[in-house]
XYZ file of C-alpha atoms in Angstrom:
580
model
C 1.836 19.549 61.825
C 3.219 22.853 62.923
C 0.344 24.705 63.565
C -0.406 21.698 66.098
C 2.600 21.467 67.552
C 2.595 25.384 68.218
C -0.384 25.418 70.012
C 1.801 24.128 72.624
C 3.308 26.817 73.736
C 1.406 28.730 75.707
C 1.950 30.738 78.620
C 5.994 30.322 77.436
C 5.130 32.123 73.976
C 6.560 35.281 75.313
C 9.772 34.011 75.826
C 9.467 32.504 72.472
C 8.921 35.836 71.092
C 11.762 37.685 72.936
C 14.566 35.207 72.669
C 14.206 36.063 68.057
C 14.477 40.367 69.464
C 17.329 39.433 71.676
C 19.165 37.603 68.769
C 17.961 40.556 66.140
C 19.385 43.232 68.857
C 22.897 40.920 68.943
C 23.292 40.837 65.430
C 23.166 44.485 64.861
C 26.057 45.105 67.544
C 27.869 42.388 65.718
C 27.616 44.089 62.630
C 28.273 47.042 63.675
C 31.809 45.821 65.516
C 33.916 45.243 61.712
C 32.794 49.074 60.846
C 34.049 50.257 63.851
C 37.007 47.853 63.272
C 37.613 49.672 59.787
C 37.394 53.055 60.633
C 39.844 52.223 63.694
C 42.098 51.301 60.337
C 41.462 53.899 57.691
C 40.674 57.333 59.968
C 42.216 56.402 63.175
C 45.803 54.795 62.480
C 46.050 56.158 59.044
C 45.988 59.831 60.834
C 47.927 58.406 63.711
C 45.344 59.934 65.867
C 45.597 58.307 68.915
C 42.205 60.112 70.178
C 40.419 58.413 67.260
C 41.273 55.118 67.985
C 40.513 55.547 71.790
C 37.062 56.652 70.980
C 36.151 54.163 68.337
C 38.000 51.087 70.576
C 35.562 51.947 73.327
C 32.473 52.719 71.482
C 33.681 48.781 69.976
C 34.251 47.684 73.524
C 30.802 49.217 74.515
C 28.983 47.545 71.493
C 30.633 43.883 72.237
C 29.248 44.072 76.230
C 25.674 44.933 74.535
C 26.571 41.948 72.201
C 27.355 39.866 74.667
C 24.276 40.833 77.085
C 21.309 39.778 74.567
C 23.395 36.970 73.911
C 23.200 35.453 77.212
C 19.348 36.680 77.423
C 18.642 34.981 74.201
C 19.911 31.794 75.774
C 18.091 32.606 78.687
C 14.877 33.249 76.814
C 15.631 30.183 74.622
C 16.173 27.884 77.411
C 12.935 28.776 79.042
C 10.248 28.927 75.846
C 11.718 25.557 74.676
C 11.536 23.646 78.094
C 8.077 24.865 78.784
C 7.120 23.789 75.530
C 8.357 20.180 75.929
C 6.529 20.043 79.143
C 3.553 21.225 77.442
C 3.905 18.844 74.474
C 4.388 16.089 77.134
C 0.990 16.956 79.216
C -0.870 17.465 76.050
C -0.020 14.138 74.703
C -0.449 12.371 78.228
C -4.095 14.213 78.363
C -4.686 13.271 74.696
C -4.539 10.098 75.287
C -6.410 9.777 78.558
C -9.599 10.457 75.976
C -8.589 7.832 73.563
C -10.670 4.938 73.265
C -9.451 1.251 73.571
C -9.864 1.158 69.784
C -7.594 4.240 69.038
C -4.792 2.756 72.153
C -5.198 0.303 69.597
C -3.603 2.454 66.984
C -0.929 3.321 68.982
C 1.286 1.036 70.709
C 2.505 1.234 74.016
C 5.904 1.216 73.485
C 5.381 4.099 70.412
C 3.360 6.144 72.522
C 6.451 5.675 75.109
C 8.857 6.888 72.646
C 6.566 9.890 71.658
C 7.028 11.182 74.986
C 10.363 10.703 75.466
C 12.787 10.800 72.712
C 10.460 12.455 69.902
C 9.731 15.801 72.427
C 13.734 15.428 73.120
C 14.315 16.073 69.443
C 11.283 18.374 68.687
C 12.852 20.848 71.766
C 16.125 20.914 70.630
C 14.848 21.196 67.146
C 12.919 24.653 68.425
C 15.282 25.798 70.784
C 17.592 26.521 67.696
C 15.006 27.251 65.293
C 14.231 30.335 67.748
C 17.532 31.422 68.002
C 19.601 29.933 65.386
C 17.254 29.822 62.668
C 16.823 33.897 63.334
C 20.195 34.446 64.065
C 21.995 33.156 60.849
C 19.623 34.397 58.104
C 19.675 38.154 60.091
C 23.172 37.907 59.852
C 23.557 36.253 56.577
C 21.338 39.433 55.380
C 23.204 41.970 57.266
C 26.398 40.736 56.500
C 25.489 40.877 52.749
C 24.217 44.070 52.500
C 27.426 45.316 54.380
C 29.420 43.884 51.724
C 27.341 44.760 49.151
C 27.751 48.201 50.444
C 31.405 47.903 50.452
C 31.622 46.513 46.811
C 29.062 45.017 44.725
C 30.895 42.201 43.128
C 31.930 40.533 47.092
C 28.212 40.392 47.430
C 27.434 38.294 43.780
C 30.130 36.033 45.349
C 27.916 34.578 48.057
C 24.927 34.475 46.208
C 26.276 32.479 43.690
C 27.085 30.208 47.269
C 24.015 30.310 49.145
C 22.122 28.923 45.530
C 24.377 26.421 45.479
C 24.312 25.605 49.033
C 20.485 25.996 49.210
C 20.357 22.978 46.204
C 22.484 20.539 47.865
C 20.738 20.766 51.175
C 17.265 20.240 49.226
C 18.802 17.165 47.982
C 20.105 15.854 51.495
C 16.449 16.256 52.866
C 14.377 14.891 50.573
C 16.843 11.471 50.761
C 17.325 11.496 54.716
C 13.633 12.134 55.991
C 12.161 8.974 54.769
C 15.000 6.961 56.810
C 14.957 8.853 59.415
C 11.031 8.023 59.859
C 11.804 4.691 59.843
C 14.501 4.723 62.471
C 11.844 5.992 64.412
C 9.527 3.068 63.908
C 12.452 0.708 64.652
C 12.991 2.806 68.127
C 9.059 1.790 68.790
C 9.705 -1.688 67.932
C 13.179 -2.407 69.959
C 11.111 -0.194 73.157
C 8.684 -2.805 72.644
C 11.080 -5.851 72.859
C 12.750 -3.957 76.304
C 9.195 -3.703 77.758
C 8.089 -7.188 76.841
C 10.979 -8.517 78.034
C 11.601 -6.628 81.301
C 7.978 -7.803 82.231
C 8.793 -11.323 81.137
C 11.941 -11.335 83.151
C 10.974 -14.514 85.199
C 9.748 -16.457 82.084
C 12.761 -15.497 80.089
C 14.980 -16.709 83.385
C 12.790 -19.775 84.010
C 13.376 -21.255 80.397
C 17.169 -20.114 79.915
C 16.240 -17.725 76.735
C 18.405 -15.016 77.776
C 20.982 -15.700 74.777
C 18.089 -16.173 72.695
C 16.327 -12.451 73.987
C 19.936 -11.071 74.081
C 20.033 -12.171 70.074
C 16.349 -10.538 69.150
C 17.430 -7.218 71.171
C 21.219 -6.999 69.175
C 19.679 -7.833 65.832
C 17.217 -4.524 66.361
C 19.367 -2.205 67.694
C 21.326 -3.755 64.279
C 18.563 -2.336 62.263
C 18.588 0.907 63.346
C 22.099 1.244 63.160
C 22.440 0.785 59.905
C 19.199 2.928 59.431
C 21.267 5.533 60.999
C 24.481 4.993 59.453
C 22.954 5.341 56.085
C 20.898 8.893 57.016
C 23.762 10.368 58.510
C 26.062 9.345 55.324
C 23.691 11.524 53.560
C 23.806 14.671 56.150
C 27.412 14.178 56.348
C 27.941 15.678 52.969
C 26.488 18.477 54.561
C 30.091 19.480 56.449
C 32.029 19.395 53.426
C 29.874 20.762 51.332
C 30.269 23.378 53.443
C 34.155 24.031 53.761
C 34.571 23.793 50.370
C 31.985 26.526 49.928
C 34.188 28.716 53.238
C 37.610 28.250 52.017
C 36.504 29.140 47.946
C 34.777 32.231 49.400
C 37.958 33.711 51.389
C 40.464 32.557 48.401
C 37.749 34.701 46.050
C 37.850 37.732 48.181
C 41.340 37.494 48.956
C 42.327 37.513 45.235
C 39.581 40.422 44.505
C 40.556 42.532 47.219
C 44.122 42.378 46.638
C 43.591 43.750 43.061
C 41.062 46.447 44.147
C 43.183 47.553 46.856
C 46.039 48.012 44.543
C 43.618 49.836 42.065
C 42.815 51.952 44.607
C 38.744 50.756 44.916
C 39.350 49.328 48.126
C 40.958 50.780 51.557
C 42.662 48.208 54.155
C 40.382 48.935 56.244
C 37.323 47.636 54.199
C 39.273 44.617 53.364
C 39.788 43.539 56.732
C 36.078 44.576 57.723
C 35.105 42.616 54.516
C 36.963 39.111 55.848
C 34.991 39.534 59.528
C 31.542 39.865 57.075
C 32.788 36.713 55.011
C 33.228 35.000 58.512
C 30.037 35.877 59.843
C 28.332 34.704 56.528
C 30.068 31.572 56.793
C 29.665 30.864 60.314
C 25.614 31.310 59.524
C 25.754 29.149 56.593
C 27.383 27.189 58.833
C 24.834 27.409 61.489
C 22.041 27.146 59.029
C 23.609 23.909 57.876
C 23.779 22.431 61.759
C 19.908 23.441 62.443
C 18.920 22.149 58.847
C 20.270 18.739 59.942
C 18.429 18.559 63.562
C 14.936 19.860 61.781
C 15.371 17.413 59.168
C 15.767 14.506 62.563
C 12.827 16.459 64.196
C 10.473 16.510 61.594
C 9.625 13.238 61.921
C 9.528 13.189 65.322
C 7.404 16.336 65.388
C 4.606 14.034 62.362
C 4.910 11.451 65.498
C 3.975 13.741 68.046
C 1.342 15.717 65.874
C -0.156 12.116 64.812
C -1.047 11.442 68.692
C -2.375 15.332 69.318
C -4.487 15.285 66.165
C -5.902 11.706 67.247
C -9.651 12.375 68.065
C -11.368 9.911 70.390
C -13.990 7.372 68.869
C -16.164 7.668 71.948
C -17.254 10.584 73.608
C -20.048 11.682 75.809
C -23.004 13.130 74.333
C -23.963 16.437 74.936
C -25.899 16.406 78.463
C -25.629 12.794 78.524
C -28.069 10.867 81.586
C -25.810 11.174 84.891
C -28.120 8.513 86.947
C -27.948 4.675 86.316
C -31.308 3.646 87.407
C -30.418 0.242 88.321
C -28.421 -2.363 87.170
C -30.310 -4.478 84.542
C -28.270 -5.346 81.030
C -30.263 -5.735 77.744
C -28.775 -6.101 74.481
C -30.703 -6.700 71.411
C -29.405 -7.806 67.945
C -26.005 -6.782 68.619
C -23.255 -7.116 66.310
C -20.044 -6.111 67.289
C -16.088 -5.702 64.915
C -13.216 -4.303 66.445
C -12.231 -1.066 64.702
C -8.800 -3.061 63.417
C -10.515 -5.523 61.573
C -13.748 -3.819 60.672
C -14.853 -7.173 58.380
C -15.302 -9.596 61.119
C -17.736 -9.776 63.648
C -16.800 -11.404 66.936
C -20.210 -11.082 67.921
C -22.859 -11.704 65.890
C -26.734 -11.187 66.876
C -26.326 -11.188 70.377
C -29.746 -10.779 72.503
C -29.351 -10.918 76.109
C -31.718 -9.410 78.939
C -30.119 -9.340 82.536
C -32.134 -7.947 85.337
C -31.042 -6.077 87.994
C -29.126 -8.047 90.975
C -28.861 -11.547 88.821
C -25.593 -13.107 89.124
C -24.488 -14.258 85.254
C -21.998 -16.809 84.797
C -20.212 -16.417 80.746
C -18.816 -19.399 79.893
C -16.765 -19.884 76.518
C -13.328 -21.410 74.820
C -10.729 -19.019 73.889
C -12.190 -16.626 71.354
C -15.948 -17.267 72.046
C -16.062 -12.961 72.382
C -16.730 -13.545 76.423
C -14.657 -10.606 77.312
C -15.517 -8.690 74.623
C -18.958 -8.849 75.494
C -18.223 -7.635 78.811
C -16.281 -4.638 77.247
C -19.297 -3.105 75.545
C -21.054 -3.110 78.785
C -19.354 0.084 80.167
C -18.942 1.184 76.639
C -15.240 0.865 76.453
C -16.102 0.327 72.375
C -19.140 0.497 70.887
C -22.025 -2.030 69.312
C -21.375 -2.162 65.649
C -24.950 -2.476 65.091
C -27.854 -3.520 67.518
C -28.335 -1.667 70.680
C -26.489 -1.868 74.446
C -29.038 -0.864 77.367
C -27.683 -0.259 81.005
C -30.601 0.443 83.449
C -33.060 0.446 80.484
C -31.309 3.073 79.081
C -28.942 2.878 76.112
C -25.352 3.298 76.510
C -24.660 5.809 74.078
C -27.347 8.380 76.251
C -25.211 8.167 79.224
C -22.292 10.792 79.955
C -19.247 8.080 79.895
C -17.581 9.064 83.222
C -20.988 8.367 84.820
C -21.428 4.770 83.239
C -18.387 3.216 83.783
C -18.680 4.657 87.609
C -21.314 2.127 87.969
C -20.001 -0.535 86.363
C -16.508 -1.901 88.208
C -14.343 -4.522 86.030
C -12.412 -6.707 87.406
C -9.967 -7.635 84.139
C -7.968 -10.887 83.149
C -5.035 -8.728 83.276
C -4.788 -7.176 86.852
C -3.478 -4.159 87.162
C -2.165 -2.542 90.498
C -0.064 0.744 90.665
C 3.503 2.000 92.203
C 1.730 3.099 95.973
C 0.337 1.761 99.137
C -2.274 -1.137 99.209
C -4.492 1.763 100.636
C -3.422 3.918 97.560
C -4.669 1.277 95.306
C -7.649 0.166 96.690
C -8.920 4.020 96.866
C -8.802 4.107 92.990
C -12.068 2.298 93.565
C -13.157 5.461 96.072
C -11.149 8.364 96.432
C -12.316 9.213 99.440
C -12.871 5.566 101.147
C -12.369 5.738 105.097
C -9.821 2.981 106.468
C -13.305 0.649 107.663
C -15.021 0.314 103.995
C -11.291 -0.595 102.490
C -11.116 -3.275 105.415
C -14.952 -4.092 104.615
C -14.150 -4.220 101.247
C -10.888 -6.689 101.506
C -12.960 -9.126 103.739
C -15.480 -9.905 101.057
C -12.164 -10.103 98.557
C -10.665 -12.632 101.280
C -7.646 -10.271 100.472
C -8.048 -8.438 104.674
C -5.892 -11.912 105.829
C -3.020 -11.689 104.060
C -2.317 -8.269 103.995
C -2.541 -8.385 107.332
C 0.848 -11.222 107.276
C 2.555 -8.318 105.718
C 4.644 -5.643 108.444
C 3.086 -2.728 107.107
C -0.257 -4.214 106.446
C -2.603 -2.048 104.240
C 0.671 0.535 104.236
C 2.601 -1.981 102.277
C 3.793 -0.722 99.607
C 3.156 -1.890 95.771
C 6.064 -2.413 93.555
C 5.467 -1.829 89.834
C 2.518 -3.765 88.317
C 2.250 -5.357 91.813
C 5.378 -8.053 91.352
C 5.915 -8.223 95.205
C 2.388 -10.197 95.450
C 0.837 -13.456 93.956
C -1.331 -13.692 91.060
C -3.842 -14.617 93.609
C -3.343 -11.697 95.843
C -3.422 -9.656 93.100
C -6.694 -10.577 91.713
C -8.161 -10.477 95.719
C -7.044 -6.419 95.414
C -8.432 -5.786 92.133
C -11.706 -7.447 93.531
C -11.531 -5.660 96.826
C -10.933 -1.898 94.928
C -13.859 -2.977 92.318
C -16.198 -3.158 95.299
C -15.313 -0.480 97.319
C -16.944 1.543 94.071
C -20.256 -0.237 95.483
C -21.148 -0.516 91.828
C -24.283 -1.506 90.301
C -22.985 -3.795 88.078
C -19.993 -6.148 88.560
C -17.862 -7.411 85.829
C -15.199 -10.199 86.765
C -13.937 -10.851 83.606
C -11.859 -14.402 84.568
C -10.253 -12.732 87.746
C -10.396 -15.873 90.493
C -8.408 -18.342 87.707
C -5.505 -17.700 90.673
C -7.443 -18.531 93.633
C -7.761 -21.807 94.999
C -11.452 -23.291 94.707
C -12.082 -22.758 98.621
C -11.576 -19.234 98.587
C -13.625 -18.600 95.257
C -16.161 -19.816 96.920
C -15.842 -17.475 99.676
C -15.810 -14.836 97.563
C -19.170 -15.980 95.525
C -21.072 -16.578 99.150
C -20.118 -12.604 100.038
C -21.106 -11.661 96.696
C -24.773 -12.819 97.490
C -24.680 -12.049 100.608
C -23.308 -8.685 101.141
C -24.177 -7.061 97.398
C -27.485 -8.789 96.673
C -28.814 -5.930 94.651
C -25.633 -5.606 92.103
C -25.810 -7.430 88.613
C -22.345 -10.155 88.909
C -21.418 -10.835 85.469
C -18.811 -14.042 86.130
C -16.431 -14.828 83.150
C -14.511 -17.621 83.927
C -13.537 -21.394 82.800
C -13.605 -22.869 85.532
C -17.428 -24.315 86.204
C -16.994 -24.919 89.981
C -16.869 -20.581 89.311
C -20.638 -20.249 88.002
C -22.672 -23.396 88.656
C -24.353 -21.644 91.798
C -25.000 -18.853 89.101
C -28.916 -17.625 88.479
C -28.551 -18.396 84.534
C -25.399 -19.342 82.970
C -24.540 -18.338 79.204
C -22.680 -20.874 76.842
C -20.917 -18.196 74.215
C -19.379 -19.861 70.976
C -17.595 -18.115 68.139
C -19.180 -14.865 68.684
C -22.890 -16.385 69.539
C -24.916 -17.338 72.905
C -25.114 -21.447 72.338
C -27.276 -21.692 75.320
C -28.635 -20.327 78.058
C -29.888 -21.635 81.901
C -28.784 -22.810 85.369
C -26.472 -25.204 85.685
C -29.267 -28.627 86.199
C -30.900 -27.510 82.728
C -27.297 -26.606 81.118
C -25.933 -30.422 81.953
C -29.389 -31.997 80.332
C -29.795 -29.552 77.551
C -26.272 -28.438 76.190
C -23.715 -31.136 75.179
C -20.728 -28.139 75.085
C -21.790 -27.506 78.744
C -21.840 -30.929 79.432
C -18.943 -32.175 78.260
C -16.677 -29.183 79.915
C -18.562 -30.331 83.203
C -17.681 -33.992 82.795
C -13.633 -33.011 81.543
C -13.281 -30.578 84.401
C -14.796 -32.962 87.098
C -12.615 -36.181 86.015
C -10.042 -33.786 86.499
C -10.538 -33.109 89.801
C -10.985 -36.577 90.650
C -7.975 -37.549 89.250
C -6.434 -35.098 91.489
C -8.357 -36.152 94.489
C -7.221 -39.370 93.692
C -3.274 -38.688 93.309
C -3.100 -37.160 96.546
């Protein structure tokens, strides 16, 4: 885990390396100051030399301004290395997963990858930030400080070692109790992230049906849970503090009670003694400090497992080594294929599946809930991969094909449309980057999206809100089409995305598909029929396996499943007709 964490931080290591020199360079004036302090005492005022103490008080004064110089530059330093390496952490991660596969998103969920970015690089930078100063800064001094005393008596310095064994135990115990909770406070922080997001995006739902009491009840009863998950890990680092006082005040009643009896036996000048109580301080004050950063490492090790869990993740799918760049046209084969999700490995959602498109067919998918329609589609661009059996795009199997070359041939068109924080224009130009303002108007026409953005004041300049709330599902689905297009793809996946549009203007659409993009493969999902009858072959999927195959004449006098849906959906709509 450290090692990958480290990586991190780059161009910032050398203020990661100068912030420990500054600290080292602090410590020694430090421990210089109670010598100085002492000799001030014994040679100084005990000769009432007033030149004595004038030189020693400003070679004191001299060493605390040095003191207090690679102090601030050690915070300096500090503040720098550890910031960078948050940011760093952050891109790494955000890069990280931009190669991740939808099986290994799967892994992770949204909200947990959320919180890895967030709180878990909060923790792991404060947790470095004092481990680079702190953590060198009170084991210097702890040593310096000890071999000071020990060079001032022996027996002061067998006093604290008898301490630090002591202390060292107890903390030993705190961690190994604390840790384990603390990782699962961290899981409860995914989970309650998760609730917020769900629900924020549900808002209208939740509103609609009067659940806020109920939502308000699910979101108290986690934050519940990870209170008491906290409570109970910081009842444990809580004995930490006294632990510690106990261990201060002993020390100084110890050394008092020695150094009264030495000084009397004439083993031990004033000075020393008071020289001795600054060195029990500063021993103290870095147990002390030791104790603090033990308690935020023992916080940000889990947080920093978290992090290195997502860094260490290596993609399922990758490009092959000079992988084929061209996609000679858009014809779909696949033979025998077989295909589990990586999550549940044992089951097959599809199951012998041997399909050959050719290039510029329109297919229409049709399927209940479950049939495996739209994960068929999703092994098309090779967003998993075949189990067993082979995909071909182009003639050409998937798996040859450098990824980023693929999927720019293939445009989907989801169930669940997605549009971004940015202009309509910004959106749309995800399809082409560089799209001029008459191929995103060309586009929107054969999307039957150009009218209504038109209605709006800004028209294409409109801008987005999150996740595209201030439009219809309708609209939304019209955009998504309109940016898949503008990608002038070979093959066109639309994965259920007219179930929002009114029958009228799916038809529309379907009459600009074959007129205006006769030569791309249309690959139709949807449930609706009236969406695919005009279709050159339609498929008839069922638990993970093509039922049937043909237009839609042969479909209604060959395949009851077809058939049936046909009849149900057109009683429907003349029951409609009829109401009105």
């Amino acid at each position: 885990m450290f090692k990958t964490l480290l990586r991190q931080i780059g161009d910032y290591k050398k203020d990661a390396i100068l912030t420990p020199v500054f600290v080292v360079l602090e410590v020694i004036m430090e421990v210089i100051i109670p010598i100085m302090m002492a000799a001030i005492i014994d040679y100084g005022l005990a000769d009432q030399s007033i030149g004595k103490v004038v030189a020693i008080g400003l070679a004191m004064i001299g060493a605390a301004m040095l003191a207090l110089w690679f102090g601030v530059e050690s915070g300096r330093t500090a503040s720098s290395a550890s910031s960078g390496f948050a940011m760093n952490l952050r891109q790494a991660m955000y890069e990280r997963i931009q190669t991740f596969s939808f099986s290994n998103i799967d892994k992770f969920s949204t909200a947990g990858l959320v919180t890895r970015m967030t709180t878990d690089v909060s923790n792991v930078q404060q947790a470095f930030q004092m481990s680079i100063r702190i953590c060198v800064r009170a084991p210097i001094m702890l040593v310096s400080a000890m071999v000071m005393t020990c060079l001032i008596h022996p027996r002061f310095a067998l006093i604290f070692l008898v301490v630090i064994v002591c202390l060292a135990a107890v903390l030993a115990l705190i961690s190994s109790r604390a840790n384990p909770t603390l990782r699962r406070v961290f899981h409860e922080y995914d989970e309650l992230n998760a609730r917020v997001q769900e629900n924020v995006n549900g808002m209208r739902v939740v509103k609609s049906f009067v659940r806020e009491e109920y939502e308000t009840g699910r979101f108290e009863k986690e934050s519940e849970k990870i209170r008491g998950l906290f409570v109970s890990a910081e009842k444990l680092l809580a004995l930490n503090s006294p632990v510690m006082q106990f261990s201060m005040y002993s020390c100084i009643l110890l050394i008092s009670w020695m150094g009264a009896k030495m000084i009397i036996a004439g083993s031990l000048t004033e000075g020393q003694l008071m020289s001795m109580f600054t060195y029990v301080i500063n021993i103290l004050m870095s147990l002390m400090m030791v104790s603090m950063t033990f308690v935020m490492l023992i916080m940000s090790r889990a947080s920093g497992e978290r992090i290195a869990e997502v860094l260490a993740e290596e993609p399922d799918l990758y490009s092959v080594p000079h992988g084929v760049k061209e996609v000679p046209d858009g014809s779909i084969d696949f033979e025998q294929v077989g295909f589990a999700y990586p999550s549940n490995p044992g089951k097959e959602v599809l199951n012998d599946l041997t399909i050959h498109i050719r290039p510029g067919e329109t297919i229409g998918i049709l399927g209940g809930t479950g049939s495996a329609k739209s994960s068929f589609a999703a092994l098309i661009p090779r967003l998993y991969d075949a189990t067993r059996g082979e995909v071909r795009v182009g003639g050409i199997p998937v798996k040859d094909y450098d990824m980023a070359s693929l999927r720019d041939n293939v445009a989907m068109v989801l169930q669940k449309n997605v549009l971004f924080s940015g202009t309509i224009k910004e959106n749309l130009r995800w399809g082409k980057e560089d799209a001029t303002d008459e191929e995103i108007v060309r586009a929107c026409r054969l999307a039957q999206a150009d009218e209504f953005i038109r209605d709006f004041p800004a028209g294409y300049d409109t801008r987005m809100e999150r996740g595209g709330a201030n439009v219809s599902g309708g609209q939304k689905q019209r955009l998504c089409i309109a940016r898949a297009l503008l990608k002038k793809p070979k093959i066109l996946i639309l994965d259920d995305s007219t179930s929002a549009v009114d029958t009228k203007t799916d038809a529309l659409i379907r009459r600009a598909f074959r007129e205006e993009i006769p030569d791309t493969t249309k690959i139709v999902i949807a449930q609706r029929i009236s969406s695919i009858q005009d279709a050159d072959r339609i498929l008839v999927f069922d638990n993970g396996r093509m039922e049937a195959a043909g237009t839609h004449e042969e479909l209604l006098g060959s395949c009851p499943v077809y058939r049936e849906i046909y009849e149900s959906q057109t009683k429907e709509g003349g029951d409609d007709e009829s109401g009105k």
